[in-house]
Amino acid sequence: MDSKQLKSFFLFTKDQRKGILVLFVIIICTQIAYSFINLKSDFKDSPEKQNWIAMQSKIDSLKENRPKESYKMYPFNPNFITDFKGYKLGMKTEEINRLLAYRKLGKFANSPEEFQQVTGISDSLLKAISPYFKFPDWVKNKNSKSQNGWVDYSKSNYEKKEKKIIVLDINAATKEDLMKVYGIGDAISDRILKQKEIYGCFVSMEQMNDVWGLSPEVIEKLNESFKVINALNPKKIKINDASIKELGQFPYFRFPISKNIVTYRSMNGDLKIEDLTKIKDFPVDKIKIIALYLEF
């Protein structure tokens, strides 16, 4: 394209210039009208939208006036604080970890001051939660107080008042009987009773080692207060007739062992008590206890 052709490309006739001008006017008028309509619609919301806005305002005001939820506390033994409970009480992670490490050593905090020494919590937090501390009766000594008003729980004050321990039958123990043992609370006592229900009865105090949550120290104290006196109603398992599923319901026989029992039985015939040691993965160390629940 030469310069003459290029120049002629930008030249318009009089009618063309009029047409372009009219087009510009139409475009400008359209934009002004569109803006005016949008602006007007912004000021006039639909009745439905106005109702929603009013309702949202009421909801916001109710949220602002809603009372803040607070964590309601009940008396508890601070030695058995969990991660969740410690968090709800306002304890820091490192403070909870110090308590858990202290408990792993088999030690207990027997006073608010000792609890603070172990965990390192602040005085303000101790003041807020210590009124809810509940230590066992054998720890308390109301006649001896320290200068700041706290009860003195040192061993020298309660050892003289130790009562003679009465040994009870573990199979006749109630929830209240179990909770008298230091270290056994609401959950663990329920766990022991549930385990007894599954077995029908305990046949040995060694079975306390199978209760989840019982530390060796607590088991030792449990053995001081309880023993198996009457084991009259153990739930018997017909080991030569029971299916894999039925065997698996017995706490000592999980699926692999149940499967191995049925496999051995199908290959060698009915089992006798001496055959138990020949079964793969059988818990031989507990065979004396297990045998009391089996019917051959």
Coordinates of C-alpha atoms in Angstrom, one line a residue:
M1 CA 0.0 0.0 0.0
D2 CA 1.6 3.4 -1.2
S3 CA 1.2 6.7 0.6
K4 CA -1.7 7.9 -1.5
Q5 CA -3.7 4.8 -0.7
L6 CA -2.9 5.1 3.0
K7 CA -3.9 8.8 3.0
S8 CA -7.2 8.0 1.2
F9 CA -8.0 5.4 3.9
F10 CA -8.3 8.1 6.6
L11 CA -10.3 10.5 4.5
F12 CA -14.1 10.6 5.1
T13 CA -17.0 12.2 3.3
K14 CA -19.2 14.7 5.0
D15 CA -22.0 12.1 5.5
Q16 CA -19.5 9.6 7.0
R17 CA -18.3 12.2 9.5
K18 CA -21.9 12.9 10.5
G19 CA -22.5 9.2 11.0
I20 CA -19.4 8.8 13.2
L21 CA -20.5 11.8 15.3
V22 CA -24.0 10.4 15.8
L23 CA -22.4 7.0 16.7
F24 CA -20.3 8.7 19.4
V25 CA -23.3 10.5 20.8
I26 CA -25.3 7.3 21.0
I27 CA -22.5 5.5 22.8
I28 CA -22.1 8.4 25.4
C29 CA -25.8 8.6 26.1
T30 CA -26.0 4.8 26.5
Q31 CA -23.2 4.8 29.1
I32 CA -24.8 7.7 31.1
A33 CA -28.2 6.0 31.1
Y34 CA -26.6 2.7 32.3
S35 CA -24.7 4.3 35.1
F36 CA -27.8 6.2 36.3
I37 CA -29.9 3.0 36.3
N38 CA -27.2 1.2 38.4
L39 CA -26.9 4.0 40.8
K40 CA -30.6 4.2 41.3
S41 CA -30.9 0.5 41.9
D42 CA -28.2 0.7 44.6
F43 CA -30.4 3.0 46.6
K44 CA -33.5 0.9 46.2
D45 CA -33.1 -2.7 47.4
S46 CA -35.9 -5.2 46.9
P47 CA -38.1 -5.9 49.9
E48 CA -36.7 -9.4 50.2
K49 CA -33.2 -8.1 50.4
Q50 CA -34.1 -5.5 53.0
N51 CA -35.7 -8.2 55.1
W52 CA -32.5 -10.3 54.9
I53 CA -30.4 -7.3 55.9
A54 CA -32.7 -6.6 58.9
M55 CA -32.5 -10.2 60.0
Q56 CA -28.7 -10.3 59.7
S57 CA -28.5 -7.2 61.9
K58 CA -30.6 -9.1 64.6
I59 CA -28.4 -12.2 64.3
D60 CA -25.2 -10.1 64.7
S61 CA -26.6 -8.3 67.8
L62 CA -27.6 -11.7 69.3
K63 CA -24.1 -13.0 68.7
E64 CA -22.6 -10.0 70.4
N65 CA -24.9 -10.4 73.5
R66 CA -24.5 -14.2 73.7
P67 CA -22.7 -15.1 77.0
K68 CA -19.3 -16.6 76.5
E69 CA -19.0 -20.3 77.2
S70 CA -16.9 -21.2 80.2
Y71 CA -15.4 -24.5 81.2
K72 CA -17.3 -25.8 84.2
M73 CA -15.0 -27.5 86.7
Y74 CA -15.7 -30.3 89.1
P75 CA -13.4 -31.7 91.9
F76 CA -10.6 -33.8 90.3
N77 CA -7.3 -35.3 91.2
P78 CA -4.6 -33.1 89.5
N79 CA -2.2 -36.1 89.1
F80 CA -4.4 -37.5 86.3
I81 CA -4.9 -34.4 84.2
T82 CA -5.0 -35.3 80.5
D83 CA -3.7 -33.1 77.6
F84 CA -7.3 -32.0 76.8
K85 CA -8.2 -31.3 80.4
G86 CA -4.9 -29.4 80.9
Y87 CA -5.7 -27.3 77.9
K88 CA -9.2 -26.5 79.1
L89 CA -7.8 -25.5 82.5
G90 CA -5.4 -23.0 80.8
M91 CA -2.2 -25.0 81.2
K92 CA 0.6 -24.6 78.7
T93 CA 1.8 -27.6 76.7
E94 CA 5.2 -27.7 78.5
E95 CA 3.4 -27.6 81.8
I96 CA 1.3 -30.6 80.9
N97 CA 4.3 -32.5 79.6
R98 CA 6.2 -31.9 82.9
L99 CA 3.3 -33.5 84.8
L100 CA 3.0 -36.4 82.5
A101 CA 6.8 -37.0 82.7
Y102 CA 6.6 -36.8 86.5
R103 CA 3.8 -39.4 86.5
K104 CA 5.8 -41.8 84.3
L105 CA 8.3 -42.0 87.2
G106 CA 5.5 -43.3 89.4
K107 CA 5.4 -40.1 91.5
F108 CA 2.4 -38.1 92.7
A109 CA 1.9 -34.5 93.6
N110 CA 0.2 -34.5 97.0
S111 CA -0.4 -30.8 97.5
P112 CA -1.1 -27.7 95.4
E113 CA 2.4 -26.4 96.1
E114 CA 3.9 -29.6 94.9
F115 CA 1.8 -29.6 91.8
Q116 CA 3.0 -26.1 91.0
Q117 CA 6.6 -27.2 91.6
V118 CA 6.2 -30.1 89.2
T119 CA 4.3 -28.2 86.4
G120 CA 5.6 -24.7 86.8
I121 CA 2.2 -23.1 86.5
S122 CA 1.7 -19.5 87.5
D123 CA 0.4 -18.4 90.9
S124 CA -2.7 -16.9 89.3
L125 CA -3.6 -20.2 87.6
L126 CA -2.9 -22.2 90.7
K127 CA -5.2 -19.9 92.7
A128 CA -8.0 -20.4 90.1
I129 CA -7.8 -24.2 89.9
S130 CA -6.5 -25.4 93.2
P131 CA -9.9 -25.1 95.0
Y132 CA -11.0 -28.0 92.8
F133 CA -8.1 -30.3 93.6
K134 CA -9.3 -33.5 95.2
F135 CA -6.6 -35.6 96.8
P136 CA -7.3 -39.1 98.3
D137 CA -8.4 -39.2 101.9
W138 CA -5.2 -40.8 103.1
V139 CA -3.3 -37.8 101.9
K140 CA -5.2 -35.3 103.8
N141 CA -4.3 -34.0 107.2
K142 CA -6.5 -31.1 108.3
N143 CA -4.8 -30.5 111.5
S144 CA -1.5 -29.5 110.0
K145 CA -1.3 -26.3 107.8
S146 CA 1.6 -24.4 106.4
Q147 CA 2.0 -20.6 106.8
N148 CA 0.2 -19.7 103.6
G149 CA -2.9 -21.7 104.6
W150 CA -2.4 -24.8 102.4
V151 CA -2.8 -28.2 103.9
D152 CA 0.5 -30.0 104.6
Y153 CA 0.4 -33.3 102.8
S154 CA 3.9 -34.6 103.7
K155 CA 4.2 -38.3 104.4
S156 CA 5.2 -37.8 108.0
N157 CA 1.7 -36.5 108.7
Y158 CA -0.3 -39.3 107.3
E159 CA 1.8 -42.4 107.7
K160 CA 0.9 -42.5 111.4
K161 CA -2.8 -42.6 110.5
E162 CA -2.6 -45.5 108.0
K163 CA -5.3 -48.0 108.7
K164 CA -5.1 -51.7 108.5
I165 CA -5.8 -52.8 104.9
I166 CA -8.8 -55.1 104.5
V167 CA -8.4 -57.4 101.6
L168 CA -11.6 -57.9 99.5
D169 CA -12.5 -60.3 96.7
I170 CA -11.9 -58.6 93.4
N171 CA -14.9 -60.4 91.9
A172 CA -17.2 -58.9 94.5
A173 CA -15.7 -55.4 94.4
T174 CA -17.9 -52.4 93.5
K175 CA -17.0 -49.3 91.7
E176 CA -16.7 -47.4 95.0
D177 CA -14.4 -50.1 96.4
L178 CA -12.1 -49.8 93.4
M179 CA -12.0 -46.1 93.5
K180 CA -10.7 -46.2 97.1
V181 CA -7.4 -47.3 95.6
Y182 CA -5.1 -44.3 95.0
G183 CA -4.7 -44.0 91.2
I184 CA -8.0 -45.6 90.2
G185 CA -10.6 -43.1 89.1
D186 CA -14.1 -43.2 87.5
A187 CA -12.9 -44.4 84.0
I188 CA -10.4 -47.1 85.2
S189 CA -12.9 -48.6 87.7
D190 CA -15.5 -48.9 84.9
R191 CA -12.8 -50.6 82.8
I192 CA -12.0 -53.2 85.5
L193 CA -15.7 -54.0 86.0
K194 CA -16.3 -54.3 82.2
Q195 CA -13.3 -56.6 81.9
K196 CA -14.8 -58.8 84.7
E197 CA -18.1 -58.9 82.9
I198 CA -16.4 -60.1 79.7
Y199 CA -14.6 -62.9 81.6
G200 CA -17.5 -63.8 83.9
C201 CA -15.0 -63.4 86.7
F202 CA -11.3 -62.9 87.3
V203 CA -9.3 -66.0 88.0
S204 CA -6.0 -64.3 88.8
M205 CA -4.9 -60.8 89.9
E206 CA -2.4 -61.1 87.1
Q207 CA -5.3 -60.1 84.8
M208 CA -5.0 -56.6 86.1
N209 CA -1.9 -56.2 83.9
D210 CA -4.3 -56.5 80.9
V211 CA -6.5 -53.6 82.0
W212 CA -5.5 -50.5 79.9
G213 CA -4.4 -47.5 82.0
L214 CA -3.3 -49.3 85.1
S215 CA 0.3 -48.5 85.9
P216 CA 2.6 -51.0 87.8
E217 CA 2.4 -48.8 90.9
V218 CA -1.4 -48.8 90.9
I219 CA -1.5 -52.5 90.3
E220 CA 0.7 -53.0 93.3
K221 CA -1.7 -51.0 95.5
L222 CA -4.6 -52.9 93.9
N223 CA -3.0 -56.2 95.0
E224 CA -2.7 -54.9 98.5
S225 CA -6.5 -54.4 98.7
F226 CA -7.9 -57.2 96.6
K227 CA -7.3 -60.8 95.6
V228 CA -9.2 -63.6 93.9
I229 CA -11.2 -65.3 96.6
N230 CA -14.1 -66.8 94.6
A231 CA -13.8 -67.5 90.9
L232 CA -17.0 -69.5 90.5
N233 CA -18.5 -68.3 87.2
P234 CA -15.9 -67.9 84.5
K235 CA -17.4 -67.8 81.0
K236 CA -16.3 -71.1 79.4
I237 CA -15.3 -71.4 75.7
K238 CA -15.8 -74.7 73.9
I239 CA -12.5 -74.6 72.2
N240 CA -13.2 -77.7 70.0
D241 CA -16.6 -76.4 68.8
A242 CA -16.2 -72.6 68.6
S243 CA -15.8 -70.8 65.3
I244 CA -13.0 -68.3 64.5
K245 CA -15.5 -65.4 65.2
E246 CA -16.6 -66.9 68.6
L247 CA -13.0 -67.6 69.6
G248 CA -12.1 -64.0 68.6
Q249 CA -14.5 -62.6 71.2
F250 CA -12.3 -64.0 74.0
P251 CA -9.8 -61.2 74.9
Y252 CA -6.8 -63.5 74.8
F253 CA -7.7 -64.9 71.3
R254 CA -7.6 -62.2 68.6
F255 CA -8.1 -63.1 64.9
P256 CA -4.6 -64.5 64.1
I257 CA -4.6 -66.8 67.2
S258 CA -8.3 -67.8 66.6
K259 CA -7.5 -68.7 63.0
N260 CA -4.4 -70.7 64.1
I261 CA -6.5 -72.7 66.7
V262 CA -9.2 -73.6 64.1
T263 CA -6.4 -74.6 61.6
Y264 CA -4.6 -76.8 64.1
R265 CA -8.0 -78.3 65.1
S266 CA -9.0 -79.2 61.6
M267 CA -5.6 -80.8 60.9
N268 CA -5.1 -82.7 64.2
G269 CA -8.6 -83.3 65.6
D270 CA -9.9 -82.1 69.0
L271 CA -7.6 -80.2 71.1
K272 CA -6.3 -81.2 74.5
I273 CA -4.8 -78.8 77.1
E274 CA -1.3 -80.0 76.2
D275 CA -1.9 -79.1 72.5
L276 CA -2.2 -75.4 73.3
T277 CA 1.5 -74.9 73.3
K278 CA 1.8 -76.3 69.8
I279 CA -0.5 -73.6 68.3
K280 CA 1.4 -70.9 66.5
D281 CA 1.6 -67.5 68.4
F282 CA -0.4 -68.9 71.3
P283 CA 0.3 -66.8 74.5
V284 CA 2.0 -69.5 76.4
D285 CA 3.0 -67.2 79.2
K286 CA -0.7 -66.9 80.1
I287 CA -1.7 -70.5 79.5
K288 CA -2.5 -71.2 83.2
I289 CA -5.1 -68.3 83.2
I290 CA -6.5 -69.1 79.7
A291 CA -7.0 -72.8 80.5
L292 CA -9.4 -71.9 83.3
Y293 CA -11.7 -70.3 80.7
L294 CA -11.6 -73.3 78.2
E295 CA -13.8 -76.3 78.0
F296 CA -12.3 -79.3 76.2

